[in-house]
Amino acid sequence: MKSDLTTFQGLQTPAYVLEEKRLRSNLRLIHSLAQQADVEIILAFKAFALWKTFPIFREYISATTASSLWEARLGKEEFGSPVHTFSPAYTDADIDAIARCSSHLSFNSLTQLYRFAARAKEANPNVSIGIRVNPEYSEVMPLIYNPCEKGTRFGVTADKLPEQLPPYVEGFHCHCHCESGADVFERTLRHIEEKFAKWFPQLKWINFGGGHLMTREDYDTALLVRLLKDFRQRYPWLKVILEPGSAFGWHTGPLVSQVVDVVEDKGIRTAILNVSFTCHMPDCLEMPYRPDVRFAKTVDDYKGPHTYRLGGNSCLSGDFMGYWQFDHELEVGENIIFEDMLHYTTVKTTMFNGVPHPAILLAHEDGELETLREFTYDDYKSRMD
């Protein structure tokens, strides 16, 4: 099937559309920045995990990052290399398998480190152990995405680290950004060094996490390269790793939907679509933000001509957003194209972070528990096809 990539004429059912040309443009830029700065930039599955595109990615990058056993398996089995893994909490059930899939394994707390590091090394003697640290500084808004907010569950602060790290600890993992610019990284880096530089001589690598939106049009890539080069000059023994997710999938394709009805109440017209904000674009409600719609502009109220709220096809009363103004009256069957819907959206409509769904049990009156459904890695992988 061929289609005009501007209007997607002929597409009659909802679809996320990944455009190879745009993806390769991002990959070429990221590959170039990694070479210029002499660092490693790897793909974070929490933002993009469409594994059938991995052959394209492997032309430009050599590693990935995971946050769960299923993501770790996806990286090792489908990308073809051990992954850099961080999870807020490993369990007895998954630590050995995760370690076998990983080249780097970062722990979120000292209790997790002391409990599982030895087991991880037994399972995979070559795995490099790290600790996630918290510099107590982040400019991320809204706070739901801020990993350094007071009371955070992420990372170890400098006052809790021992002066001498355990000999098996080789790296620090530090994540403080979300779709941030290089100027934010510059300010954050000062806090990271101020808090943790005294431990750098004990380390082999440092991972500055994700959120570096280096493929955004206004991103200062020259500043990023300079910051990374200067850091490496100060600490030449440290391998530097960045693991953005959004940067890879940024503006690589839309979600194409269709109008199925137009309803009106109190002068407010809502175009009901065959997609849902809560089911297919959850960040729009969670963050919240209003996505760009092709051939329309956002407006503040419903009073202008050809102005609509866009409503989903779920039964959630709040499954709508508004308002957008078009240059014509919308008709049933025409395409509504939501821009930039590949990163995060595709993973959040499946099993975000590869976190398994709970099993479904039926408790019989006699106390017997019957398993109605258990979810497996194959369920996760099949949803990322």
PDB file of C-alpha atoms in Angstrom, residues 62-230:
ATOM      1  CA  SER A  62      25.637  -0.490  19.254  1.00  0.00           C
ATOM      2  CA  ALA A  63      23.738  -0.733  22.552  1.00  0.00           C
ATOM      3  CA  THR A  64      20.428  -0.144  24.318  1.00  0.00           C
ATOM      4  CA  THR A  65      19.112   0.458  27.805  1.00  0.00           C
ATOM      5  CA  ALA A  66      16.419  -1.440  29.697  1.00  0.00           C
ATOM      6  CA  SER A  67      14.409  -1.048  32.893  1.00  0.00           C
ATOM      7  CA  SER A  68      12.922  -4.515  33.311  1.00  0.00           C
ATOM      8  CA  LEU A  69      13.602  -8.147  32.518  1.00  0.00           C
ATOM      9  CA  TRP A  70      11.405  -8.067  29.427  1.00  0.00           C
ATOM     10  CA  GLU A  71      13.137  -4.961  28.071  1.00  0.00           C
ATOM     11  CA  ALA A  72      16.497  -6.552  28.847  1.00  0.00           C
ATOM     12  CA  ARG A  73      15.531  -9.678  26.917  1.00  0.00           C
ATOM     13  CA  LEU A  74      14.331  -7.550  24.023  1.00  0.00           C
ATOM     14  CA  GLY A  75      17.697  -5.811  23.866  1.00  0.00           C
ATOM     15  CA  LYS A  76      19.798  -8.935  24.041  1.00  0.00           C
ATOM     16  CA  GLU A  77      17.629 -11.181  21.866  1.00  0.00           C
ATOM     17  CA  GLU A  78      16.358  -8.719  19.255  1.00  0.00           C
ATOM     18  CA  PHE A  79      18.912  -5.900  19.209  1.00  0.00           C
ATOM     19  CA  GLY A  80      21.674  -8.454  19.586  1.00  0.00           C
ATOM     20  CA  SER A  81      23.808  -7.078  22.395  1.00  0.00           C
ATOM     21  CA  PRO A  82      23.744  -7.014  26.205  1.00  0.00           C
ATOM     22  CA  VAL A  83      21.919  -3.988  27.592  1.00  0.00           C
ATOM     23  CA  HIS A  84      22.588  -1.231  30.089  1.00  0.00           C
ATOM     24  CA  THR A  85      19.973  -1.923  32.758  1.00  0.00           C
ATOM     25  CA  PHE A  86      18.525   0.200  35.514  1.00  0.00           C
ATOM     26  CA  SER A  87      15.420  -0.614  37.544  1.00  0.00           C
ATOM     27  CA  PRO A  88      13.966   1.054  40.638  1.00  0.00           C
ATOM     28  CA  ALA A  89      13.851  -2.396  42.233  1.00  0.00           C
ATOM     29  CA  TYR A  90      15.101  -5.824  41.200  1.00  0.00           C
ATOM     30  CA  THR A  91      13.553  -8.952  42.671  1.00  0.00           C
ATOM     31  CA  ASP A  92      14.754 -12.412  43.636  1.00  0.00           C
ATOM     32  CA  ALA A  93      12.768 -13.757  40.721  1.00  0.00           C
ATOM     33  CA  ASP A  94      14.420 -11.660  37.999  1.00  0.00           C
ATOM     34  CA  ILE A  95      17.889 -10.549  39.109  1.00  0.00           C
ATOM     35  CA  ASP A  96      19.807 -13.524  37.691  1.00  0.00           C
ATOM     36  CA  ALA A  97      18.115 -13.395  34.289  1.00  0.00           C
ATOM     37  CA  ILE A  98      18.491  -9.609  34.092  1.00  0.00           C
ATOM     38  CA  ALA A  99      22.196  -9.845  34.902  1.00  0.00           C
ATOM     39  CA  ARG A 100      22.724 -12.428  32.169  1.00  0.00           C
ATOM     40  CA  CYS A 101      21.143 -10.031  29.655  1.00  0.00           C
ATOM     41  CA  SER A 102      23.148  -6.996  30.799  1.00  0.00           C
ATOM     42  CA  SER A 103      26.534  -5.450  30.153  1.00  0.00           C
ATOM     43  CA  HIS A 104      25.908  -2.749  32.784  1.00  0.00           C
ATOM     44  CA  LEU A 105      23.604  -3.081  35.792  1.00  0.00           C
ATOM     45  CA  SER A 106      22.776  -0.038  37.943  1.00  0.00           C
ATOM     46  CA  PHE A 107      21.138  -0.256  41.345  1.00  0.00           C
ATOM     47  CA  ASN A 108      18.720   2.339  42.670  1.00  0.00           C
ATOM     48  CA  SER A 109      19.630   2.057  46.352  1.00  0.00           C
ATOM     49  CA  LEU A 110      22.395   0.807  48.586  1.00  0.00           C
ATOM     50  CA  THR A 111      20.090  -1.837  50.028  1.00  0.00           C
ATOM     51  CA  GLN A 112      19.446  -3.202  46.531  1.00  0.00           C
ATOM     52  CA  LEU A 113      23.165  -3.024  45.767  1.00  0.00           C
ATOM     53  CA  TYR A 114      24.198  -4.938  48.882  1.00  0.00           C
ATOM     54  CA  ARG A 115      21.420  -7.479  48.416  1.00  0.00           C
ATOM     55  CA  PHE A 116      21.877  -8.317  44.741  1.00  0.00           C
ATOM     56  CA  ALA A 117      25.281  -7.224  43.402  1.00  0.00           C
ATOM     57  CA  ALA A 118      27.054 -10.445  44.342  1.00  0.00           C
ATOM     58  CA  ARG A 119      24.284 -12.547  42.791  1.00  0.00           C
ATOM     59  CA  ALA A 120      24.425 -10.462  39.630  1.00  0.00           C
ATOM     60  CA  LYS A 121      28.180 -11.043  39.346  1.00  0.00           C
ATOM     61  CA  GLU A 122      27.674 -14.767  39.901  1.00  0.00           C
ATOM     62  CA  ALA A 123      25.092 -14.884  37.132  1.00  0.00           C
ATOM     63  CA  ASN A 124      27.284 -12.818  34.804  1.00  0.00           C
ATOM     64  CA  PRO A 125      30.895 -12.254  35.895  1.00  0.00           C
ATOM     65  CA  ASN A 126      31.340  -9.698  33.101  1.00  0.00           C
ATOM     66  CA  VAL A 127      28.496  -7.408  34.134  1.00  0.00           C
ATOM     67  CA  SER A 128      29.613  -3.933  35.240  1.00  0.00           C
ATOM     68  CA  ILE A 129      27.910  -2.772  38.436  1.00  0.00           C
ATOM     69  CA  GLY A 130      26.723   0.806  38.970  1.00  0.00           C
ATOM     70  CA  ILE A 131      24.734   2.923  41.413  1.00  0.00           C
ATOM     71  CA  ARG A 132      22.094   5.494  40.511  1.00  0.00           C
ATOM     72  CA  VAL A 133      22.920   8.774  42.234  1.00  0.00           C
ATOM     73  CA  ASN A 134      20.700  11.775  42.917  1.00  0.00           C
ATOM     74  CA  PRO A 135      22.313  15.230  42.593  1.00  0.00           C
ATOM     75  CA  GLU A 136      19.219  16.809  44.186  1.00  0.00           C
ATOM     76  CA  TYR A 137      18.833  19.133  41.223  1.00  0.00           C
ATOM     77  CA  SER A 138      16.528  18.941  38.239  1.00  0.00           C
ATOM     78  CA  GLU A 139      14.645  21.516  36.198  1.00  0.00           C
ATOM     79  CA  VAL A 140      12.042  19.058  34.920  1.00  0.00           C
ATOM     80  CA  MET A 141       8.413  20.163  34.929  1.00  0.00           C
ATOM     81  CA  PRO A 142       5.757  19.018  35.627  1.00  0.00           C
ATOM     82  CA  LEU A 143       6.846  17.383  38.838  1.00  0.00           C
ATOM     83  CA  ILE A 144       5.368  14.018  37.864  1.00  0.00           C
ATOM     84  CA  TYR A 145       8.416  13.672  35.581  1.00  0.00           C
ATOM     85  CA  ASN A 146      10.992  15.140  37.993  1.00  0.00           C
ATOM     86  CA  PRO A 147      13.261  12.380  39.348  1.00  0.00           C
ATOM     87  CA  CYS A 148      14.976  14.651  41.905  1.00  0.00           C
ATOM     88  CA  GLU A 149      11.904  16.125  43.574  1.00  0.00           C
ATOM     89  CA  LYS A 150      11.893  16.003  47.397  1.00  0.00           C
ATOM     90  CA  GLY A 151      10.954  12.531  48.539  1.00  0.00           C
ATOM     91  CA  THR A 152      11.946  10.939  45.240  1.00  0.00           C
ATOM     92  CA  ARG A 153      12.231   7.169  45.015  1.00  0.00           C
ATOM     93  CA  PHE A 154      15.186   7.456  42.620  1.00  0.00           C
ATOM     94  CA  GLY A 155      18.871   7.323  43.436  1.00  0.00           C
ATOM     95  CA  VAL A 156      21.327   7.716  46.309  1.00  0.00           C
ATOM     96  CA  THR A 157      22.245  11.190  47.542  1.00  0.00           C
ATOM     97  CA  ALA A 158      25.871  12.070  48.216  1.00  0.00           C
ATOM     98  CA  ASP A 159      25.432  12.135  51.990  1.00  0.00           C
ATOM     99  CA  LYS A 160      24.447   8.454  51.954  1.00  0.00           C
ATOM    100  CA  LEU A 161      27.359   7.120  49.879  1.00  0.00           C
ATOM    101  CA  PRO A 162      30.330   5.541  51.688  1.00  0.00           C
ATOM    102  CA  GLU A 163      33.658   7.321  51.189  1.00  0.00           C
ATOM    103  CA  GLN A 164      35.053   4.127  49.709  1.00  0.00           C
ATOM    104  CA  LEU A 165      32.710   2.422  47.306  1.00  0.00           C
ATOM    105  CA  PRO A 166      32.532  -1.378  47.245  1.00  0.00           C
ATOM    106  CA  PRO A 167      35.280  -2.622  44.904  1.00  0.00           C
ATOM    107  CA  TYR A 168      32.780  -4.105  42.459  1.00  0.00           C
ATOM    108  CA  VAL A 169      31.084  -0.731  41.807  1.00  0.00           C
ATOM    109  CA  GLU A 170      32.362   0.658  38.508  1.00  0.00           C
ATOM    110  CA  GLY A 171      29.917   3.376  37.535  1.00  0.00           C
ATOM    111  CA  PHE A 172      27.366   6.032  38.418  1.00  0.00           C
ATOM    112  CA  HIS A 173      24.012   6.417  36.703  1.00  0.00           C
ATOM    113  CA  CYS A 174      22.402   9.866  36.931  1.00  0.00           C
ATOM    114  CA  HIS A 175      19.103  10.812  35.283  1.00  0.00           C
ATOM    115  CA  CYS A 176      17.816  14.378  35.740  1.00  0.00           C
ATOM    116  CA  HIS A 177      16.280  15.460  32.418  1.00  0.00           C
ATOM    117  CA  CYS A 178      13.108  15.216  30.360  1.00  0.00           C
ATOM    118  CA  GLU A 179      13.078  16.649  26.823  1.00  0.00           C
ATOM    119  CA  SER A 180      15.707  19.128  28.065  1.00  0.00           C
ATOM    120  CA  GLY A 181      18.185  21.345  26.266  1.00  0.00           C
ATOM    121  CA  ALA A 182      21.974  21.398  26.493  1.00  0.00           C
ATOM    122  CA  ASP A 183      21.783  24.520  28.665  1.00  0.00           C
ATOM    123  CA  VAL A 184      19.902  22.490  31.277  1.00  0.00           C
ATOM    124  CA  PHE A 185      22.559  19.792  31.094  1.00  0.00           C
ATOM    125  CA  GLU A 186      25.230  22.450  31.620  1.00  0.00           C
ATOM    126  CA  ARG A 187      23.586  23.622  34.837  1.00  0.00           C
ATOM    127  CA  THR A 188      22.859  20.075  35.999  1.00  0.00           C
ATOM    128  CA  LEU A 189      26.417  18.957  35.331  1.00  0.00           C
ATOM    129  CA  ARG A 190      27.746  21.519  37.801  1.00  0.00           C
ATOM    130  CA  HIS A 191      25.617  19.953  40.533  1.00  0.00           C
ATOM    131  CA  ILE A 192      26.634  16.428  39.582  1.00  0.00           C
ATOM    132  CA  GLU A 193      30.328  17.271  39.783  1.00  0.00           C
ATOM    133  CA  GLU A 194      29.923  19.285  42.967  1.00  0.00           C
ATOM    134  CA  LYS A 195      28.160  16.395  44.683  1.00  0.00           C
ATOM    135  CA  PHE A 196      29.963  13.350  43.275  1.00  0.00           C
ATOM    136  CA  ALA A 197      33.325  14.193  41.670  1.00  0.00           C
ATOM    137  CA  LYS A 198      35.260  12.957  44.687  1.00  0.00           C
ATOM    138  CA  TRP A 199      34.099   9.416  43.852  1.00  0.00           C
ATOM    139  CA  PHE A 200      35.030   9.626  40.155  1.00  0.00           C
ATOM    140  CA  PRO A 201      38.568   8.244  40.667  1.00  0.00           C
ATOM    141  CA  GLN A 202      36.944   5.023  41.906  1.00  0.00           C
ATOM    142  CA  LEU A 203      34.806   4.623  38.755  1.00  0.00           C
ATOM    143  CA  LYS A 204      35.180   3.480  35.150  1.00  0.00           C
ATOM    144  CA  TRP A 205      32.017   5.013  33.661  1.00  0.00           C
ATOM    145  CA  ILE A 206      29.251   7.525  34.200  1.00  0.00           C
ATOM    146  CA  ASN A 207      25.797   7.418  32.592  1.00  0.00           C
ATOM    147  CA  PHE A 208      24.069  10.800  32.294  1.00  0.00           C
ATOM    148  CA  GLY A 209      20.726   9.172  31.572  1.00  0.00           C
ATOM    149  CA  GLY A 210      18.047  10.300  29.178  1.00  0.00           C
ATOM    150  CA  GLY A 211      16.048  13.426  28.462  1.00  0.00           C
ATOM    151  CA  HIS A 212      18.737  15.010  26.277  1.00  0.00           C
ATOM    152  CA  LEU A 213      16.553  16.102  23.359  1.00  0.00           C
ATOM    153  CA  MET A 214      19.441  16.520  20.930  1.00  0.00           C
ATOM    154  CA  THR A 215      17.315  16.061  17.798  1.00  0.00           C
ATOM    155  CA  ARG A 216      14.971  18.942  18.613  1.00  0.00           C
ATOM    156  CA  GLU A 217      15.348  21.690  16.041  1.00  0.00           C
ATOM    157  CA  ASP A 218      16.483  24.368  18.525  1.00  0.00           C
ATOM    158  CA  TYR A 219      18.780  22.093  20.565  1.00  0.00           C
ATOM    159  CA  ASP A 220      22.314  23.474  20.971  1.00  0.00           C
ATOM    160  CA  THR A 221      24.291  20.458  19.778  1.00  0.00           C
ATOM    161  CA  ALA A 222      27.567  22.412  19.747  1.00  0.00           C
ATOM    162  CA  LEU A 223      27.145  23.162  23.450  1.00  0.00           C
ATOM    163  CA  LEU A 224      26.421  19.511  24.207  1.00  0.00           C
ATOM    164  CA  VAL A 225      29.575  18.394  22.401  1.00  0.00           C
ATOM    165  CA  ARG A 226      31.671  21.024  24.177  1.00  0.00           C
ATOM    166  CA  LEU A 227      30.297  20.062  27.600  1.00  0.00           C
ATOM    167  CA  LEU A 228      31.002  16.383  27.010  1.00  0.00           C
ATOM    168  CA  LYS A 229      34.496  17.000  25.605  1.00  0.00           C
ATOM    169  CA  ASP A 230      35.393  19.238  28.533  1.00  0.00           C
TER     170      ASP A 230
END
